[in-house]
Amino acid sequence: MEENGRGEPTGSATADREVAITRYIDAPREVVFRAFTEVEHLSRWWGPEGFTTTTRSFEFRVGGVWDFLMHGPDGTDYPEWITWLEIVPAQRIALLHGESRDDPEAFESVLVFESEGDGTRIDFRTVFPTRELRDRAVEEYRAVEGGEQTLSHLAAYATELAAGGRPVGHEGLVRVHNFSVSLDGFGVGEGQCLEAPFGHAGQRLLEWALPTRTFQDMGFHGEQQPSVGVDEAFASRWNAGIGVEIMGRNKFAPSRGPWGDETWRGWWGDTPPFHTPVVVLTHHPRPTLQLDGGTTFHFLDADPATALAYARDLAGGLDVRIGGGASTIRQFLEADLIDEMHIALVPVLLGRGERLWDGLEGLEERFRIESTSSPSGVIHLSFWRHRARVPRTTSGG
């Protein structure tokens, strides 16, 4: 009789390569499955004690991929890659998990979700390519303890989710997405007005984004077929897991000072692409504006920390997006309130306008920064806040 990773007997032909963990969760099966398969939930509980994640791309379908970083307790980042092999809604998931698509040590896991009373029993079985890899995962990386901690986090999160509350200990991140700057650091041109929303820059800062499937789905229709390459991979992350946006007055309207009247309803028509609450920072608050599609504009005169607290109350535990413009993002960076940021460095020189980076010397000390080049000529800069915690004890394999 062979044993699994818990020292329990099993008759499986792969028993000497397995780690098997079972957990009861006091939440309906559909809720547990949703917490496991929707990135706005999954990224908030995944991993053992002390670990957090940053999603780079996510598509939940057979053949789809979750590409992410795990941030270790000691500040080390670990690349992770999962592809979904089988999906039976609310019943079963099979996946392949490694460091990359070509990882020869990638392992397969099968999760089975079964209703038990008012709750769910989840069986999590992992099969490694060899017994040696399994033993190393168990002994060196403490895969059993890490797996148990991960399912414990899932249980706490799903239980709170089922109760309709905000999962404890999972405060949303503050993120910036798809913000473009010129080579000389300008996020918008000079002379913004109704006829020129981006000032003298025109659409030059957005030429990389407009052809992407994400922007065309938002209504920025071009003459060509939507692109699905590197630029789309970055553009598509803008709304995943977002519960609210904070934007500056000039992103909402071309005017400054008192409103004069309140007929202006934004640049985006009656159905804006946000589909969440939006907090507009202005020294001249006006009544809340509710539009179609779930977008509601709240007008607030507040400093960044106060605005963030207000926005989090609207976000329902999801992340907060800082939508711009340049001065608004700069103020949140100055207040050290941003966790993740995507900046598209566009190969144009504007010479004048609103700069993003002024006064932010040493920003690189707060963030890990990676660059990704695109055939469009844009360089995508990804910023992740450095984390420093207790030494790493498990990989969570």
Coordinates of C-alpha atoms in Angstrom, one line a residue:
M1 CA 0.0 0.0 0.0
E2 CA 1.4 3.4 -1.0
E3 CA 1.0 6.7 0.7
N4 CA 0.3 10.3 -0.4
G5 CA 1.9 13.5 0.7
R6 CA 0.0 13.4 4.0
G7 CA 1.2 9.9 4.9
E8 CA -2.3 8.4 4.2
P9 CA -2.8 5.2 2.2
T10 CA -3.9 5.4 -1.4
G11 CA -4.2 2.9 -4.2
S12 CA -3.4 5.5 -6.9
A13 CA -0.8 4.5 -9.5
T14 CA 0.8 7.9 -9.2
A15 CA 0.7 7.9 -5.3
D16 CA 4.5 8.2 -5.0
R17 CA 4.3 11.5 -7.0
E18 CA 1.2 13.0 -5.4
V19 CA 0.3 15.6 -2.8
A20 CA -3.4 15.4 -1.8
I21 CA -5.2 17.9 0.5
T22 CA -8.8 18.1 1.5
R23 CA -10.6 21.0 3.0
Y24 CA -14.2 21.7 4.1
I25 CA -15.4 25.3 3.4
D26 CA -18.5 26.8 5.0
A27 CA -19.8 28.3 1.8
P28 CA -21.9 27.0 -1.1
R29 CA -20.1 25.2 -3.9
E30 CA -20.9 27.9 -6.5
V31 CA -19.4 30.6 -4.3
V32 CA -16.2 28.6 -3.7
F33 CA -15.9 27.9 -7.4
R34 CA -16.3 31.6 -8.2
A35 CA -13.7 32.6 -5.7
F36 CA -11.3 30.2 -7.4
T37 CA -12.0 31.1 -11.0
E38 CA -12.6 34.9 -11.1
V39 CA -9.3 36.8 -11.0
E40 CA -10.6 39.6 -8.9
H41 CA -11.2 37.0 -6.1
L42 CA -8.4 34.5 -6.9
S43 CA -5.6 37.0 -6.7
R44 CA -6.7 38.1 -3.2
W45 CA -6.3 34.7 -1.4
W46 CA -4.0 32.6 -3.5
G47 CA -0.8 31.4 -1.8
P48 CA 0.5 30.4 1.6
E49 CA 1.2 32.7 4.6
G50 CA 3.0 35.9 3.7
F51 CA 2.6 35.6 -0.1
T52 CA 0.8 38.0 -2.4
T53 CA 0.2 37.9 -6.2
T54 CA 0.3 40.3 -9.1
T55 CA -1.6 39.1 -12.2
R56 CA -0.1 39.9 -15.6
S57 CA -2.8 38.2 -17.6
F58 CA -5.7 35.9 -16.9
E59 CA -8.2 34.0 -19.1
F60 CA -10.3 31.3 -17.5
R61 CA -11.1 28.8 -20.2
V62 CA -9.7 25.5 -21.4
G63 CA -6.3 26.5 -22.9
G64 CA -6.4 29.9 -21.2
V65 CA -3.5 31.1 -19.0
W66 CA -3.0 32.8 -15.6
D67 CA 0.4 34.5 -15.8
F68 CA 1.3 36.1 -12.5
L69 CA 4.0 36.8 -10.0
M70 CA 4.1 35.5 -6.4
H71 CA 5.7 38.0 -4.0
G72 CA 7.5 36.1 -1.3
P73 CA 7.7 37.2 2.4
D74 CA 11.4 38.1 1.9
G75 CA 10.6 40.4 -1.0
T76 CA 11.6 37.9 -3.7
D77 CA 9.3 37.6 -6.7
Y78 CA 8.6 34.2 -8.3
P79 CA 7.2 33.9 -11.9
E80 CA 4.2 31.6 -12.0
W81 CA 2.2 30.2 -15.0
I82 CA -1.0 28.2 -15.0
T83 CA -3.0 26.9 -17.9
W84 CA -6.4 25.3 -17.5
L85 CA -6.7 21.8 -18.9
E86 CA -10.3 20.9 -17.9
I87 CA -13.2 23.0 -16.5
V88 CA -16.5 21.5 -15.3
P89 CA -18.3 24.5 -13.8
A90 CA -18.7 24.3 -10.0
Q91 CA -17.5 20.7 -10.1
R92 CA -13.9 20.2 -11.3
I93 CA -10.8 22.0 -12.5
A94 CA -7.6 20.5 -13.9
L95 CA -4.6 22.7 -14.5
L96 CA -0.9 22.6 -15.3
H97 CA 1.3 24.8 -13.0
G98 CA 4.9 25.8 -13.6
E99 CA 7.2 28.8 -13.8
S100 CA 6.6 29.3 -17.5
R101 CA 5.0 27.6 -20.5
D102 CA 8.1 25.5 -21.2
D103 CA 8.9 24.5 -17.6
P104 CA 9.9 20.8 -17.6
E105 CA 9.1 20.6 -13.9
A106 CA 5.5 21.8 -14.3
F107 CA 3.0 19.7 -12.3
E108 CA -0.7 18.9 -12.8
S109 CA -3.4 19.5 -10.2
V110 CA -7.0 18.5 -10.1
L111 CA -9.5 20.2 -7.9
V112 CA -12.9 18.6 -7.1
F113 CA -15.7 20.6 -5.6
E114 CA -18.5 18.7 -3.8
S115 CA -21.5 20.0 -1.9
E116 CA -21.6 18.8 1.7
G117 CA -24.5 20.1 3.7
D118 CA -24.6 23.9 3.4
G119 CA -20.9 24.0 2.5
T120 CA -18.3 22.6 0.1
R121 CA -15.6 19.9 0.3
I122 CA -12.7 20.6 -1.9
D123 CA -10.2 17.9 -2.9
F124 CA -6.9 19.3 -4.2
R125 CA -4.6 16.6 -5.7
T126 CA -1.2 17.5 -7.4
V127 CA 0.8 15.0 -9.4
F128 CA 4.5 15.8 -10.0
P129 CA 6.5 14.6 -13.1
T130 CA 8.8 12.5 -10.8
R131 CA 8.9 11.2 -7.3
E132 CA 12.1 13.2 -6.7
L133 CA 10.3 16.5 -7.6
R134 CA 7.4 15.6 -5.3
D135 CA 9.8 14.8 -2.5
R136 CA 11.7 18.1 -3.0
A137 CA 8.4 20.0 -3.0
V138 CA 7.3 18.4 0.2
E139 CA 10.6 18.4 2.1
E140 CA 12.3 21.6 0.9
Y141 CA 9.4 23.8 0.0
R142 CA 6.9 22.4 2.5
A143 CA 4.2 22.0 -0.2
V144 CA 1.7 20.3 2.1
E145 CA 1.8 23.1 4.7
G146 CA 1.7 25.7 1.9
G147 CA -1.2 24.0 0.2
E148 CA -3.1 23.8 3.5
Q149 CA -2.5 27.5 4.2
T150 CA -3.7 28.3 0.6
L151 CA -6.9 26.4 1.1
S152 CA -7.3 28.0 4.5
H153 CA -7.1 31.4 2.8
L154 CA -9.7 30.3 0.2
A155 CA -12.0 29.1 3.0
A156 CA -11.8 32.4 4.9
Y157 CA -12.3 34.4 1.7
A158 CA -15.2 32.3 0.3
T159 CA -17.0 32.3 3.7
E160 CA -16.9 36.1 3.9
L161 CA -17.9 36.3 0.2
A162 CA -20.9 34.0 0.8
A163 CA -22.0 36.2 3.7
G164 CA -22.1 39.2 1.4
G165 CA -19.3 41.0 3.2
R166 CA -15.9 42.3 2.3
P167 CA -13.3 39.5 2.9
V168 CA -11.3 40.3 6.0
G169 CA -7.6 41.2 5.4
H170 CA -8.1 41.7 1.6
E171 CA -8.1 45.4 1.1
G172 CA -8.0 46.3 -2.6
L173 CA -4.8 47.4 -4.3
V174 CA -4.3 50.8 -5.8
R175 CA -3.5 50.5 -9.5
V176 CA -2.7 52.6 -12.6
H177 CA -3.2 51.2 -16.1
N178 CA -2.6 52.3 -19.7
F179 CA -1.3 55.7 -18.8
S180 CA 0.9 57.0 -21.6
V181 CA 3.8 59.4 -21.4
S182 CA 6.1 60.8 -24.0
L183 CA 9.9 60.3 -24.1
D184 CA 10.2 63.7 -22.3
G185 CA 7.8 62.7 -19.6
F186 CA 4.5 64.5 -20.6
G187 CA 1.2 62.7 -19.9
V188 CA -0.8 65.2 -21.8
G189 CA -0.1 68.1 -24.2
E190 CA -0.5 71.8 -23.6
G191 CA -3.8 73.6 -24.4
Q192 CA -6.5 71.0 -23.3
C193 CA -9.9 72.1 -24.4
L194 CA -13.2 70.7 -25.7
E195 CA -11.9 70.5 -29.2
A196 CA -8.5 69.1 -28.1
P197 CA -9.0 66.8 -25.0
F198 CA -5.3 65.9 -25.0
G199 CA -4.0 69.3 -25.9
H200 CA -1.5 69.8 -28.7
A201 CA -0.5 66.1 -28.3
G202 CA -3.7 65.0 -30.2
Q203 CA -3.9 61.3 -30.2
R204 CA -0.2 60.7 -30.4
L205 CA 0.1 59.2 -26.9
L206 CA -2.8 56.8 -27.6
E207 CA -1.8 55.5 -31.0
W208 CA -0.5 52.3 -29.5
A209 CA -3.8 51.6 -27.6
L210 CA -6.5 52.6 -30.1
P211 CA -6.1 49.6 -32.3
T212 CA -6.3 47.1 -29.4
R213 CA -9.3 44.9 -29.0
T214 CA -9.8 46.4 -25.5
F215 CA -10.0 50.0 -26.7
Q216 CA -12.1 49.1 -29.7
D217 CA -14.5 47.3 -27.5
M218 CA -14.8 50.5 -25.5
G219 CA -15.9 52.3 -28.6
F220 CA -12.6 53.6 -30.0
H221 CA -13.2 52.1 -33.4
G222 CA -10.5 52.2 -36.0
E223 CA -10.2 51.1 -39.6
Q224 CA -8.2 48.0 -38.9
Q225 CA -9.0 44.7 -37.3
P226 CA -8.5 44.8 -33.5
S227 CA -5.0 43.9 -32.4
V228 CA -4.3 41.0 -29.9
G229 CA -0.5 41.3 -29.4
V230 CA 1.7 42.8 -26.8
D231 CA -0.2 46.0 -26.6
E232 CA -3.6 44.3 -26.1
A233 CA -2.1 42.1 -23.4
F234 CA -1.3 45.2 -21.4
A235 CA -4.4 47.1 -22.3
S236 CA -6.8 44.3 -21.4
R237 CA -5.7 44.4 -17.7
W238 CA -7.2 47.8 -17.1
N239 CA -10.6 46.6 -15.6
A240 CA -9.9 43.2 -14.1
G241 CA -10.8 43.3 -10.4
I242 CA -11.5 47.0 -10.4
G243 CA -14.3 48.2 -8.1
V244 CA -13.9 52.0 -8.5
E245 CA -11.8 54.6 -10.4
I246 CA -10.4 57.9 -9.1
M247 CA -9.8 60.5 -11.7
G248 CA -8.9 64.2 -11.8
R249 CA -11.3 67.0 -12.9
N250 CA -9.6 67.4 -16.3
K251 CA -10.1 63.8 -17.2
F252 CA -13.8 64.2 -16.7
A253 CA -14.3 67.7 -18.2
P254 CA -12.4 70.2 -20.3
S255 CA -13.2 73.2 -18.0
R256 CA -11.7 74.4 -14.8
G257 CA -13.1 76.4 -11.9
P258 CA -16.8 76.6 -11.0
W259 CA -19.0 74.5 -13.2
G260 CA -21.3 77.3 -14.4
D261 CA -23.9 74.6 -15.1
E262 CA -24.0 70.9 -14.5
T263 CA -25.0 69.8 -18.0
W264 CA -21.6 68.3 -18.8
R265 CA -21.7 64.5 -18.3
G266 CA -18.2 63.5 -19.3
W267 CA -16.6 62.6 -22.6
W268 CA -18.0 59.1 -22.9
G269 CA -21.8 59.6 -23.6
D270 CA -24.6 58.1 -21.6
T271 CA -22.9 54.7 -21.2
P272 CA -19.3 55.2 -20.1
P273 CA -16.9 52.3 -20.3
F274 CA -16.2 52.2 -16.5
H275 CA -19.3 50.3 -15.2
T276 CA -18.2 51.1 -11.7
P277 CA -18.4 54.1 -9.4
V278 CA -16.0 56.9 -10.4
V279 CA -14.7 59.5 -8.0
V280 CA -13.9 62.8 -9.7
L281 CA -11.5 65.0 -7.7
T282 CA -12.5 68.7 -7.9
H283 CA -12.4 71.8 -5.8
H284 CA -16.0 72.4 -6.9
P285 CA -18.2 69.4 -5.9
R286 CA -21.5 68.9 -7.6
P287 CA -24.3 66.3 -7.1
T288 CA -23.7 62.7 -7.9
L289 CA -24.3 61.8 -11.6
Q290 CA -25.7 58.3 -12.4
L291 CA -25.4 57.1 -16.0
D292 CA -26.2 53.9 -17.8
G293 CA -24.2 50.7 -17.5
G294 CA -23.4 51.0 -13.8
T295 CA -21.2 54.1 -13.9
T296 CA -21.9 56.7 -11.2
F297 CA -19.7 59.8 -10.9
H298 CA -19.1 61.2 -7.3
F299 CA -17.5 64.6 -7.1
L300 CA -15.2 65.1 -4.2
D301 CA -12.9 67.8 -2.9
A302 CA -10.3 65.8 -0.9
D303 CA -6.6 65.0 -0.6
P304 CA -5.4 61.6 -2.0
A305 CA -5.6 59.7 1.3
T306 CA -9.1 60.9 2.0
A307 CA -10.2 60.3 -1.6
L308 CA -8.8 56.8 -1.4
A309 CA -10.7 56.0 1.8
Y310 CA -13.9 57.3 0.2
A311 CA -13.3 55.2 -3.0
R312 CA -12.6 52.0 -1.0
D313 CA -16.0 52.3 0.6
L314 CA -17.5 52.2 -2.9
A315 CA -15.2 49.5 -4.2
G316 CA -16.7 46.5 -2.3
G317 CA -13.3 45.1 -1.5
L318 CA -12.1 45.2 -5.1
D319 CA -9.1 47.3 -6.4
V320 CA -9.0 51.0 -6.9
R321 CA -7.8 52.4 -10.3
I322 CA -6.2 55.8 -10.5
G323 CA -7.2 56.9 -13.9
G324 CA -5.3 60.1 -14.4
G325 CA -4.4 62.6 -15.5
A326 CA -0.7 63.1 -14.9
S327 CA -1.1 65.5 -11.9
T328 CA -3.6 63.1 -10.1
I329 CA -1.3 60.1 -10.6
R330 CA 1.7 62.2 -9.4
Q331 CA -0.2 63.3 -6.3
F332 CA -1.0 59.6 -5.4
L333 CA 2.7 58.7 -6.0
E334 CA 3.8 61.5 -3.8
A335 CA 1.5 60.2 -1.0
D336 CA 2.9 56.7 -1.5
L337 CA -0.5 55.2 -2.2
I338 CA 0.0 53.3 -5.4
D339 CA 0.7 49.6 -5.3
E340 CA 1.0 48.7 -9.1
M341 CA 1.4 50.9 -12.1
H342 CA 1.5 50.4 -15.9
I343 CA 3.0 53.2 -17.9
A344 CA 3.3 53.1 -21.7
L345 CA 6.4 55.0 -22.8
V346 CA 5.5 56.4 -26.3
P347 CA 8.3 57.3 -28.7
V348 CA 7.2 60.9 -29.3
L349 CA 8.5 64.2 -27.9
L350 CA 5.9 66.8 -26.8
G351 CA 8.0 69.5 -25.4
R352 CA 5.2 71.0 -23.3
G353 CA 2.2 69.9 -21.3
E354 CA 1.7 68.2 -17.9
R355 CA 4.7 66.1 -16.7
L356 CA 4.2 62.9 -14.7
W357 CA 7.6 62.4 -13.0
D358 CA 8.4 65.9 -11.6
G359 CA 9.3 65.7 -7.9
L360 CA 9.4 61.9 -7.9
E361 CA 13.2 61.4 -7.6
G362 CA 14.0 58.0 -6.3
L363 CA 10.7 56.4 -7.2
E364 CA 12.6 53.3 -8.3
E365 CA 13.5 52.6 -4.7
R366 CA 9.9 51.9 -3.9
F367 CA 9.1 49.7 -6.9
R368 CA 10.4 46.8 -8.8
I369 CA 10.3 47.9 -12.5
E370 CA 10.1 45.8 -15.6
S371 CA 10.1 46.9 -19.2
T372 CA 8.4 45.1 -22.2
S373 CA 9.0 46.3 -25.8
S374 CA 6.2 46.2 -28.3
P375 CA 6.4 46.1 -32.1
S376 CA 4.4 49.3 -32.1
G377 CA 7.4 51.1 -30.6
V378 CA 6.0 51.5 -27.2
I379 CA 7.8 50.3 -24.1
H380 CA 5.5 49.1 -21.4
L381 CA 6.8 49.8 -17.9
S382 CA 5.4 47.7 -15.0
F383 CA 5.8 48.9 -11.5
W384 CA 5.2 46.7 -8.4
R385 CA 5.7 47.9 -4.9
H386 CA 8.6 46.3 -3.0
R387 CA 7.5 44.1 -0.2
A388 CA 9.6 43.2 2.8
R389 CA 8.3 40.7 5.3
V390 CA 9.5 37.7 7.3
P391 CA 11.7 35.0 5.7
R392 CA 10.1 32.6 3.3
T393 CA 9.1 29.2 4.7
T394 CA 7.1 27.6 1.9
S395 CA 6.4 27.7 -1.8
G396 CA 2.8 26.7 -1.6
G397 CA 3.5 24.2 -4.5

